mmCIF file of C-alpha atoms in Angstrom:
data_model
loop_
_atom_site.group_PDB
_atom_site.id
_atom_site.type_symbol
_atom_site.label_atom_id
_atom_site.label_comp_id
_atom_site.label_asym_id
_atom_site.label_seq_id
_atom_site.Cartn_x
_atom_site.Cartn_y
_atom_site.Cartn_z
ATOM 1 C CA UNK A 1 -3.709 -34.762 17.139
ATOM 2 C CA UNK A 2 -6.954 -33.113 16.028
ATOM 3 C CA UNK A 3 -9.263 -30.944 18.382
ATOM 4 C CA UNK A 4 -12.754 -29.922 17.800
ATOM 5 C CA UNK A 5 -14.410 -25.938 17.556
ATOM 6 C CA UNK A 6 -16.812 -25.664 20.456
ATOM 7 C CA UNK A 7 -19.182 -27.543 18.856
ATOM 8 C CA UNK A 8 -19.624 -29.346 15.145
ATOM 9 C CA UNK A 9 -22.567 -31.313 15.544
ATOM 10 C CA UNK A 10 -26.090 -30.594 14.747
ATOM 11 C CA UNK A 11 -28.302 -29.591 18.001
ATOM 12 C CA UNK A 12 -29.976 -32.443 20.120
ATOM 13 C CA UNK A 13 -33.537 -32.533 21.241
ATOM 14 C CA UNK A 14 -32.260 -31.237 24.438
ATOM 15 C CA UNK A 15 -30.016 -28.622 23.311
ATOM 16 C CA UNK A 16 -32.989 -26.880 21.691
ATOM 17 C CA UNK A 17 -32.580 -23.424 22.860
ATOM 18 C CA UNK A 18 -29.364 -23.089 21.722
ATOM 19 C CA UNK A 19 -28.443 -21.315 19.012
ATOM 20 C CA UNK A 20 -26.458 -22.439 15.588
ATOM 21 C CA UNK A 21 -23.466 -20.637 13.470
ATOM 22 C CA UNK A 22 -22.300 -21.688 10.138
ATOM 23 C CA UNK A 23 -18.651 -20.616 9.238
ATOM 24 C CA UNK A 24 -16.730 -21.519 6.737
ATOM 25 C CA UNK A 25 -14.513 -24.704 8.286
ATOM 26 C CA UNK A 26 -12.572 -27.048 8.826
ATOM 27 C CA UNK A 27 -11.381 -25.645 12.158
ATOM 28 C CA UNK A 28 -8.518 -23.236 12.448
ATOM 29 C CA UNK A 29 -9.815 -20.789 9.606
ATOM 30 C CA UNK A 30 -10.077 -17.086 9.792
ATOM 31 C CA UNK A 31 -13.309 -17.405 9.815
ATOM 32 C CA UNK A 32 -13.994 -19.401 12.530
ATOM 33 C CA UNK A 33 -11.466 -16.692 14.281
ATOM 34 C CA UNK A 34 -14.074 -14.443 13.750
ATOM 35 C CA UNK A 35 -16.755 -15.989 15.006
ATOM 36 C CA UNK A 36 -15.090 -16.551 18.386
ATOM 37 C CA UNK A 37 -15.224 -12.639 18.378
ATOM 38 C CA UNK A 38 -19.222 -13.143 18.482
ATOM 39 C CA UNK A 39 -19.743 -13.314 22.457
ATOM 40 C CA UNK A 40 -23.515 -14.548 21.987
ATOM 41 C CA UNK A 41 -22.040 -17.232 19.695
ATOM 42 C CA UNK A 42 -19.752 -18.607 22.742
ATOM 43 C CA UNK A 43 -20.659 -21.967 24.095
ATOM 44 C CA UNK A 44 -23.236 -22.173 20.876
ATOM 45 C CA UNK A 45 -23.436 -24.655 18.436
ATOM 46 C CA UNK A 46 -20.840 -23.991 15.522
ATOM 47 C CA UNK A 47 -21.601 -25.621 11.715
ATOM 48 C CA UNK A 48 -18.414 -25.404 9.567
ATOM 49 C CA UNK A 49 -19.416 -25.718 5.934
ATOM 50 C CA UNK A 50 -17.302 -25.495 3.093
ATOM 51 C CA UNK A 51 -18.203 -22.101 0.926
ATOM 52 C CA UNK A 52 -20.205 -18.867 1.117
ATOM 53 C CA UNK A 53 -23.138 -20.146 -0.828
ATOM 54 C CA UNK A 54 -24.035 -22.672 1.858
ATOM 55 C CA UNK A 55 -23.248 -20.736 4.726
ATOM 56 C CA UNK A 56 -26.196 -18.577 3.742
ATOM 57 C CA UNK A 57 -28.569 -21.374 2.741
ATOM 58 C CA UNK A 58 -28.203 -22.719 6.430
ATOM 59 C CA UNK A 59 -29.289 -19.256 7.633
ATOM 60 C CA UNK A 60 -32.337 -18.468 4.924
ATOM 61 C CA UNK A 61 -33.277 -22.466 4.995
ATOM 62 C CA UNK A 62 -33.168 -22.499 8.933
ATOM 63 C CA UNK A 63 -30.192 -24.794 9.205
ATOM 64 C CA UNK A 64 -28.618 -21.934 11.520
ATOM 65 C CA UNK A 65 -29.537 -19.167 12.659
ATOM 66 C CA UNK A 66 -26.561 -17.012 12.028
ATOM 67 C CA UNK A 67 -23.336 -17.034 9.487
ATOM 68 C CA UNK A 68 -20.575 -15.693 9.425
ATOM 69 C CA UNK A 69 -18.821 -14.673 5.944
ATOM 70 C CA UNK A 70 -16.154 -12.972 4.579
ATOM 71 C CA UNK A 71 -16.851 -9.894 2.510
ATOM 72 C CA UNK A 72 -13.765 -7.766 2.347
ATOM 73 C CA UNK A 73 -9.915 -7.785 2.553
ATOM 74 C CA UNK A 74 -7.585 -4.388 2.749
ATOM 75 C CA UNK A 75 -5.512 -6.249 -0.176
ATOM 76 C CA UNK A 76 -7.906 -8.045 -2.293
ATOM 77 C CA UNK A 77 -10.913 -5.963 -2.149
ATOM 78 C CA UNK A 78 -14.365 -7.241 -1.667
ATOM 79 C CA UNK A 79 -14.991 -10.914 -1.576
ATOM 80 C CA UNK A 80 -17.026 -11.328 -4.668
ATOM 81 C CA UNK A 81 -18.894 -14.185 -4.254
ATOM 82 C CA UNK A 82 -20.125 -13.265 -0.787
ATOM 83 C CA UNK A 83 -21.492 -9.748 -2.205
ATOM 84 C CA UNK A 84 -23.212 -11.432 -5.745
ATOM 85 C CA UNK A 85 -24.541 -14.104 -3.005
ATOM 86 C CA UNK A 86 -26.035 -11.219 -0.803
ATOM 87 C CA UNK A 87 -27.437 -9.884 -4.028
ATOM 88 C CA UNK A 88 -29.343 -12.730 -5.384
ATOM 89 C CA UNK A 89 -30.125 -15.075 -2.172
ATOM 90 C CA UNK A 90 -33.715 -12.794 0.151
ATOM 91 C CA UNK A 91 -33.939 -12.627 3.630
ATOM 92 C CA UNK A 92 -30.615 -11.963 5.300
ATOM 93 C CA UNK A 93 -30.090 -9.103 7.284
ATOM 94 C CA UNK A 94 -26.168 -8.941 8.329
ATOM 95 C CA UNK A 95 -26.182 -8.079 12.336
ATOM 96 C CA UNK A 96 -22.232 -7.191 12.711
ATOM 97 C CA UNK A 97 -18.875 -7.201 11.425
ATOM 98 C CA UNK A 98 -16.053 -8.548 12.732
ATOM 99 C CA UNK A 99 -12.078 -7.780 11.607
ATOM 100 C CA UNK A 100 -9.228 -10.421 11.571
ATOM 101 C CA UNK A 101 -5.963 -9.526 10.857
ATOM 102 C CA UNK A 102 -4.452 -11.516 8.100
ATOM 103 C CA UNK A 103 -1.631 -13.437 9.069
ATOM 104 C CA UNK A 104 0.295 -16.824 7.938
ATOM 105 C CA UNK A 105 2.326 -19.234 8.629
ATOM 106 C CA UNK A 106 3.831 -22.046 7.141
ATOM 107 C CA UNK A 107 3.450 -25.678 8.630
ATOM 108 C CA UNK A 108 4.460 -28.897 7.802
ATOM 109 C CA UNK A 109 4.648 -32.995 8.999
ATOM 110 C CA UNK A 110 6.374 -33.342 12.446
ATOM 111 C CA UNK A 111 9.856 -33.199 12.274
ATOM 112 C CA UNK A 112 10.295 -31.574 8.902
ATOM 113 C CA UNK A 113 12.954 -28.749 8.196
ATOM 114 C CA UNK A 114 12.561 -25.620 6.528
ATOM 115 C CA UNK A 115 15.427 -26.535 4.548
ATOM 116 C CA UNK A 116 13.704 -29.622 2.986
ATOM 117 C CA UNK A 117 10.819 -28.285 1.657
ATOM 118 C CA UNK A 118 10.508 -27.658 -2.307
ATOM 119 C CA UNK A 119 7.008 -28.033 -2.848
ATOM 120 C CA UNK A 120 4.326 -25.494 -0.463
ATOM 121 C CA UNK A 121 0.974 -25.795 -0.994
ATOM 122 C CA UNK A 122 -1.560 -22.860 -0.863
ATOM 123 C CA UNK A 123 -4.649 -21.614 -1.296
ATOM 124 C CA UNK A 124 -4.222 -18.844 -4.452
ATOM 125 C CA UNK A 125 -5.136 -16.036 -2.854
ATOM 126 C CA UNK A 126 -2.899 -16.820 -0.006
ATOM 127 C CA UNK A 127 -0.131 -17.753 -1.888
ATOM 128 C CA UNK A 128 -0.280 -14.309 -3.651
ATOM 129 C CA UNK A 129 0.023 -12.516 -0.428
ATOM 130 C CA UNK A 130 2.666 -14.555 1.015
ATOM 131 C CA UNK A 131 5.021 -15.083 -2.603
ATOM 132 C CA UNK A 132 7.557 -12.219 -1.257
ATOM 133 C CA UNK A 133 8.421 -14.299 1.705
ATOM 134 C CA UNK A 134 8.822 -17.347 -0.548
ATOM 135 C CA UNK A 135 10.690 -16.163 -2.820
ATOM 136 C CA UNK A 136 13.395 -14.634 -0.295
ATOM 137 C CA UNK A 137 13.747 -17.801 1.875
ATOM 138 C CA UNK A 138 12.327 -20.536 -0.383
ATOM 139 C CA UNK A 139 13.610 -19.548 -3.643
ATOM 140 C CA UNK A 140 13.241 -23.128 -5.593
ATOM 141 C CA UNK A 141 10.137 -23.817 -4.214
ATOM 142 C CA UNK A 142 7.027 -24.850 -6.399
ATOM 143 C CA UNK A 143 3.245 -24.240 -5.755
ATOM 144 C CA UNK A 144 0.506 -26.419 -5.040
ATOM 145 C CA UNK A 145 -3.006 -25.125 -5.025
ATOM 146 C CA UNK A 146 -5.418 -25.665 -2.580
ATOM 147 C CA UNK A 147 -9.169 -25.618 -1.820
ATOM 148 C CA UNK A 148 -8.908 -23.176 1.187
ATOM 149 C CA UNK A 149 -6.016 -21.900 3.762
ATOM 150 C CA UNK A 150 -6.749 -24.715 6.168
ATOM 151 C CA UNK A 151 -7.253 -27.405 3.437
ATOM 152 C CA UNK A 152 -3.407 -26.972 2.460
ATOM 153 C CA UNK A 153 -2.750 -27.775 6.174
ATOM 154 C CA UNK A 154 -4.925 -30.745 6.492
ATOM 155 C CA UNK A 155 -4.050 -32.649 3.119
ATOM 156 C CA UNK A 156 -0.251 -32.764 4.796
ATOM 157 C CA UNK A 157 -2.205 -34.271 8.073
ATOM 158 C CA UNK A 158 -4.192 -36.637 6.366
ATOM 159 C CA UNK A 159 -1.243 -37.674 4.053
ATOM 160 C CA UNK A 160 -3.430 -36.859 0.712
ATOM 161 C CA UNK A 161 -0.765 -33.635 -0.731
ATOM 162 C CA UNK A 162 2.038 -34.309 -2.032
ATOM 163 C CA UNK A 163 3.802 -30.908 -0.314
ATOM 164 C CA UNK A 164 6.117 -30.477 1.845
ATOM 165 C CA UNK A 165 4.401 -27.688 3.764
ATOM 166 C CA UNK A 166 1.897 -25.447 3.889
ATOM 167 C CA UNK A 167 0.796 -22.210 4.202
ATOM 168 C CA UNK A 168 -2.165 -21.531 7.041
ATOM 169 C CA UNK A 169 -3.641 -19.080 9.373
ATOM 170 C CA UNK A 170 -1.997 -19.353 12.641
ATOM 171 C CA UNK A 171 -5.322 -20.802 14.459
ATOM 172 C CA UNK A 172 -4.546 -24.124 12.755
ATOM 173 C CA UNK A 173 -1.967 -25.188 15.136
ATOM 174 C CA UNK A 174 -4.221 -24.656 17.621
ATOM 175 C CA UNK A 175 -6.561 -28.182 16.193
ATOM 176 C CA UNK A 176 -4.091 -30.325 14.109
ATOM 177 C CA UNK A 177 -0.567 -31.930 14.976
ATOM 178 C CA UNK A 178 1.831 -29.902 12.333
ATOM 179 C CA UNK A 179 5.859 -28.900 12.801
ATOM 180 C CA UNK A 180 5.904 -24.596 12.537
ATOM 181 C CA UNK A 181 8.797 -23.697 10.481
ATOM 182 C CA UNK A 182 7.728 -20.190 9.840
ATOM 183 C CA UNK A 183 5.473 -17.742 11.213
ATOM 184 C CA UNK A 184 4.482 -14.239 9.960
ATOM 185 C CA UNK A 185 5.066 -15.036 6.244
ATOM 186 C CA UNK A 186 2.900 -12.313 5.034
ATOM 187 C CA UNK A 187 4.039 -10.007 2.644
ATOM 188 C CA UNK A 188 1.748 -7.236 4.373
ATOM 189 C CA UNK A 189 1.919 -7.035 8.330
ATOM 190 C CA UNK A 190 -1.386 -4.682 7.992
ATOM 191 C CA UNK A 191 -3.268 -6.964 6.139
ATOM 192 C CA UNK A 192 -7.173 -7.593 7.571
ATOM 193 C CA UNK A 193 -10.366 -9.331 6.630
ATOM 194 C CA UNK A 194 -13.431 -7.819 7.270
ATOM 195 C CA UNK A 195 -16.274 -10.312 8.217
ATOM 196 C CA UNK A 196 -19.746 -10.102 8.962
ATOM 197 C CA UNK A 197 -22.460 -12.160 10.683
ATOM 198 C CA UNK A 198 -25.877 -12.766 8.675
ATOM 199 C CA UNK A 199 -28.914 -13.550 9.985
ATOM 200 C CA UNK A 200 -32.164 -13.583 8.645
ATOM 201 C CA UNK A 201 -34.269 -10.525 8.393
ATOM 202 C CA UNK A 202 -34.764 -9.292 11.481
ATOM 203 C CA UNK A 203 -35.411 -5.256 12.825
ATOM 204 C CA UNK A 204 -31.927 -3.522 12.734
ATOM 205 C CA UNK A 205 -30.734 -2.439 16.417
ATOM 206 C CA UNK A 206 -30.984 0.718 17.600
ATOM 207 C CA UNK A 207 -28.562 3.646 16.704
ATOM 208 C CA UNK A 208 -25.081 3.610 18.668
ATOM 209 C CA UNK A 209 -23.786 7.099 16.884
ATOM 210 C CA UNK A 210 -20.842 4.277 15.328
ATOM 211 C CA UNK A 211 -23.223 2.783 12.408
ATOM 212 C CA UNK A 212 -22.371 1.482 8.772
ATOM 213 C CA UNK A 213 -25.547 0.468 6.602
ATOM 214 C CA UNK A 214 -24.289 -1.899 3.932
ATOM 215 C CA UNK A 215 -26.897 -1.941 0.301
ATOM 216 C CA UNK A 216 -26.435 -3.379 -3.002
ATOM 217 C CA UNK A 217 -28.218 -0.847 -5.628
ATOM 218 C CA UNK A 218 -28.886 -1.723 -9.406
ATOM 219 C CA UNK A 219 -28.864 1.721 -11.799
ATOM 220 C CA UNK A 220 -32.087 2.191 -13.807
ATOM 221 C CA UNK A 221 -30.490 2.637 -17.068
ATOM 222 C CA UNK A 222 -27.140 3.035 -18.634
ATOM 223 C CA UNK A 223 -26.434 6.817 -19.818
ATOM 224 C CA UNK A 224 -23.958 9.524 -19.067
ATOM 225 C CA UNK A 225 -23.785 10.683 -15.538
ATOM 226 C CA UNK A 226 -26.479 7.656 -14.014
ATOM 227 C CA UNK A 227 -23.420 6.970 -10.823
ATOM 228 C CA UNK A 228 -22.776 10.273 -10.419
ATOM 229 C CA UNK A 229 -26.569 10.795 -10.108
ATOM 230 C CA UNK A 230 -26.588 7.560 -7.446
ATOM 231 C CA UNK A 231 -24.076 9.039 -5.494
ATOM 232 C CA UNK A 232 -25.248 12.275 -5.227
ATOM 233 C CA UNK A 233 -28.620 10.880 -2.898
ATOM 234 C CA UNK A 234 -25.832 10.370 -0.179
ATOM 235 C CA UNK A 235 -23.684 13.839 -1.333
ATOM 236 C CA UNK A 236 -26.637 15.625 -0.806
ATOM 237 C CA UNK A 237 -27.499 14.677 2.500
ATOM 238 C CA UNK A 238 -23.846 14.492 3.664
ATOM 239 C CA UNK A 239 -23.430 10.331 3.968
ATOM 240 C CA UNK A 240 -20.325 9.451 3.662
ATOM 241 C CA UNK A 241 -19.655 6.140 1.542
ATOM 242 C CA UNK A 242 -16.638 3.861 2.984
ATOM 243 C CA UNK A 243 -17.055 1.026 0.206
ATOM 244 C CA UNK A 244 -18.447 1.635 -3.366
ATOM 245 C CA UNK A 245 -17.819 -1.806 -5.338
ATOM 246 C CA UNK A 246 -19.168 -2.739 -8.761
ATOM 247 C CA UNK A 247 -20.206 -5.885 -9.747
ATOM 248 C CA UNK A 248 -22.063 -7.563 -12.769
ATOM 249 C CA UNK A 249 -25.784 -8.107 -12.908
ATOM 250 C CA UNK A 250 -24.932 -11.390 -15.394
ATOM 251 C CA UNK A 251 -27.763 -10.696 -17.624
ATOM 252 C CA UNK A 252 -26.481 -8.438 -20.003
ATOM 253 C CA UNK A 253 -22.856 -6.852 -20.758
ATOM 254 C CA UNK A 254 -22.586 -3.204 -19.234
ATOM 255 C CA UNK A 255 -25.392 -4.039 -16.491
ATOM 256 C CA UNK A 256 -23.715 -3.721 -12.994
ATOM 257 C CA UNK A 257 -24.849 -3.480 -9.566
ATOM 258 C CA UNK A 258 -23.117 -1.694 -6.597
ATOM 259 C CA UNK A 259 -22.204 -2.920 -2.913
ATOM 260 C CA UNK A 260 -22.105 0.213 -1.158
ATOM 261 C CA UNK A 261 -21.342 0.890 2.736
ATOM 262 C CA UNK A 262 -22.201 4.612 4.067
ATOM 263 C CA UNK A 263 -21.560 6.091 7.392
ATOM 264 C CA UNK A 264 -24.858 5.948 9.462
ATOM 265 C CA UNK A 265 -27.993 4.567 10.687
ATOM 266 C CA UNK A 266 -31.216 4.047 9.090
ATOM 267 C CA UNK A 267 -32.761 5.923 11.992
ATOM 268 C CA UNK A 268 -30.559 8.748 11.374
ATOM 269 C CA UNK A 269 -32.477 11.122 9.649
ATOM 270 C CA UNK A 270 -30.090 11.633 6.552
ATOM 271 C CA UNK A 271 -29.769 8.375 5.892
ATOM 272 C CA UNK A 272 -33.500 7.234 6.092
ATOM 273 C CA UNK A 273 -33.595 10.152 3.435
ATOM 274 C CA UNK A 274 -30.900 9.079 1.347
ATOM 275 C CA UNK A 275 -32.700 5.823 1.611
ATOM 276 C CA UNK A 276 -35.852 7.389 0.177
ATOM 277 C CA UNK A 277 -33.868 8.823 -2.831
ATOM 278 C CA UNK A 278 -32.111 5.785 -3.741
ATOM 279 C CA UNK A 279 -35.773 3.915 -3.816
ATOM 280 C CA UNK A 280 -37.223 6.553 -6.073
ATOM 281 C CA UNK A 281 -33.524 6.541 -8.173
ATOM 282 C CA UNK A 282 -33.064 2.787 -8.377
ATOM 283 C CA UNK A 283 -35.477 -0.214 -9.827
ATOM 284 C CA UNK A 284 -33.839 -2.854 -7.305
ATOM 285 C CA UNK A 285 -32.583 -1.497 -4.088
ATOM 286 C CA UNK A 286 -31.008 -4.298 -1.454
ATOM 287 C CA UNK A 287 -30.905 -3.236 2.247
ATOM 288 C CA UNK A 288 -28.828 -5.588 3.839
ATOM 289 C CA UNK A 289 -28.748 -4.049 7.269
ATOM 290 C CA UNK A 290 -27.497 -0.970 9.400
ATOM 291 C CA UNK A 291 -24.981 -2.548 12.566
ATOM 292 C CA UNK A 292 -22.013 -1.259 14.754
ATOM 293 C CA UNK A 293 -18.790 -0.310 13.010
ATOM 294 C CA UNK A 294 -16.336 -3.411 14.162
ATOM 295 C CA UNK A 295 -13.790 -0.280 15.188
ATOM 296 C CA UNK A 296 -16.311 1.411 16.967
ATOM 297 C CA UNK A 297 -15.431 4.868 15.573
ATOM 298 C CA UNK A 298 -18.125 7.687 16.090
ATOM 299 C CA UNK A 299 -19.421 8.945 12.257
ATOM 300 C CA UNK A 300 -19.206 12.329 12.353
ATOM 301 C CA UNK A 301 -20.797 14.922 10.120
ATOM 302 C CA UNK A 302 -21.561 18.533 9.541
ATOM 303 C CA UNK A 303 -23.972 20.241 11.795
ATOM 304 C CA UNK A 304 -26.121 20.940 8.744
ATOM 305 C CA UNK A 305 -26.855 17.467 8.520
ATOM 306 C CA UNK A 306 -28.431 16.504 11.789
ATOM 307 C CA UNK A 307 -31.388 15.089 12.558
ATOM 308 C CA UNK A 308 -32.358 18.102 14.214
ATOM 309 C CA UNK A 309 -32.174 20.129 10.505
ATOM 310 C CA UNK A 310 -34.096 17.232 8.955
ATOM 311 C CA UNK A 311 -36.687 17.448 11.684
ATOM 312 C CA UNK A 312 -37.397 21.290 11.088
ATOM 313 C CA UNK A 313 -37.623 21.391 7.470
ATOM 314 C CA UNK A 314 -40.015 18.999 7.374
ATOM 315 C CA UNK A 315 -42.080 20.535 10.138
ATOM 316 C CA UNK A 316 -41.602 24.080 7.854
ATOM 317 C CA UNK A 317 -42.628 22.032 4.894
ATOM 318 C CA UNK A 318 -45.835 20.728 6.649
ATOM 319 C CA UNK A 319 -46.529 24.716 7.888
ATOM 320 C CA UNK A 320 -46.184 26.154 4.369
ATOM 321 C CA UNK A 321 -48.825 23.459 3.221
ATOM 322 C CA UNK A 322 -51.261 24.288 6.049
ATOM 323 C CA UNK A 323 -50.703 27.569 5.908
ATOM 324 C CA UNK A 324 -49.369 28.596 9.177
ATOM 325 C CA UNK A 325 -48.531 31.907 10.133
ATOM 326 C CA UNK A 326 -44.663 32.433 9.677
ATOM 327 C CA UNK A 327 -43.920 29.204 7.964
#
């Protein structure tokens, strides 16, 4: 028994005003758990695809006009091929993030026992976080890889894996006949994925006072002190950076870029500024787009830094240079 996500199929002639999201599919992944966290995306069309790469295509080739990706997990880190793809692929702006807690459990054929299965199949990364669990109450088990969480699931379906079970995001029971032997498998109850919705570029909304502005930054040069000298255009202006990831250009050994999220708006008057620093700092700077914090927690800084502070020194600045009286 197989159910649908609100909508795989591409948009009709009379369905033209609606809108399209590509996720990563089949049905039942985290991702597409995500997405149902978009509220403009309900009742939508939804395009599952099968990787990162062509989730974005379908956005910047105007196949949809949204994705949704993964980008970062509180145990693996940042999703690597989503950040090189933000890197290298112009014209997305992402519009939101979204957290999903990571959790997994382990399915197999109707009617099969927990006490039969020997052979579990996985996707790695899932595997990883779920191999305390295995070990404890499958101890003579053997792994199977598998393309994706939800692929594991649906080779037992479609009879193509030779596994006894699986190991899945909960969501796939909700699309797919499949016996639950075990639930909450993961080796790490506070495990989340951090997603975000891409769109192309478009004008970033205006400031809520709970902002994140996600770039990717390239140093000029390689020589002693060059990060410190990148990170000190947010220091100086009192940004606060929440991710700071490096990752290799590919054309040369030692070149690397950075995927950096800071605290703040790019209307917020230390941040446009920091912005202006890193553009005179950096050959190749990547603004992929200033959104709402998924938790919705207020950024707070010192007084020092407010607009306010950036406001007046400019306007002494501009009275020194004109030659006002007092300036």
């Amino acid at each position: 028994m197989t159910s649908a996500p609100p909508t795989t199929v591409a948009p009709a002639a009379s369905a033209t005003t609606r809108r399209t999201y590509s996720y990563l599919g089949p049905a039942g992944t985290f991702t597409e758990a995500a997405l149902a966290q978009v509220t403009e995306a309900r009742d939508q069309i939804w395009r599952p695809v099968r990787n990162v790469g062509e989730a974005l295509a379908d956005v910047v080739e105007g196949r949809s006009d949204a994705a949704m990706i993964a980008i970062e997990n509180s145990v693996d880190g940042g999703v690597s091929t989503a950040q090189d793809a933000l890197a290298t692929m112009p014209g997305l702006r992402i519009v939101g993030e979204y957290l999903v807690p990571v959790s997994f459990v382990l399915v197999g054929r109707p009617g099969t026992r927990l006490s039969e299965v020997s052979l579990v199949a996985a996707h790695p990364v899932a595997y990883a976080q779920c191999l305390q669990w295995l070990s404890a109450n499958l101890p003579e088990h053997a792994h199977l890889p598998a393309a994706s969480n939800v692929a594991s699931a649906v080779g037992i379906v479609d009879g193509v894996s030779d596994a006894d079970a699986a190991i899945a995001p909960p969501g796939i029971l909700e699309h797919y006949d499949l016996e639950l032997l075990a639930e909450g498998i993961g080796d790490n109850v506070n495990a989340v994925t951090r997603f975000v919705l891409v769109s192309r570029t478009v004008p970033p909304a205006p400031p809520t006072g709970a902002d994140k502005t996600s770039l990717i930054v390239e140093l000029p040069e390689d020589h002693p002190g060059a990060l410190l000298e990148l990170l000190e255009q947010f220091a100086t202006r009192g940004v606060n950076l929440s991710l700071l990831a490096s990752r290799p250009i590919g054309d040369a050994l030692g070149r690397y870029r950075f995927v950096i999220d800071a605290d703040g708006h790019i209307e917020d008057e230390r941040m446009a500024d920091a912005l202006l620093g890193l553009r005179r700092f950096s050959p190749k700077v990547i603004f992929l787009g200033s959104y709402p914090r998924a938790d919705r927690a207020v950024v707070h800084y010192p007084d020092r830094y407010s607009d306010e502070v950036f406001v007046e020194a400019r306007d002494w600045l501009r009275g020194l240079i004109s030659g006002e009286p007092g300036a």
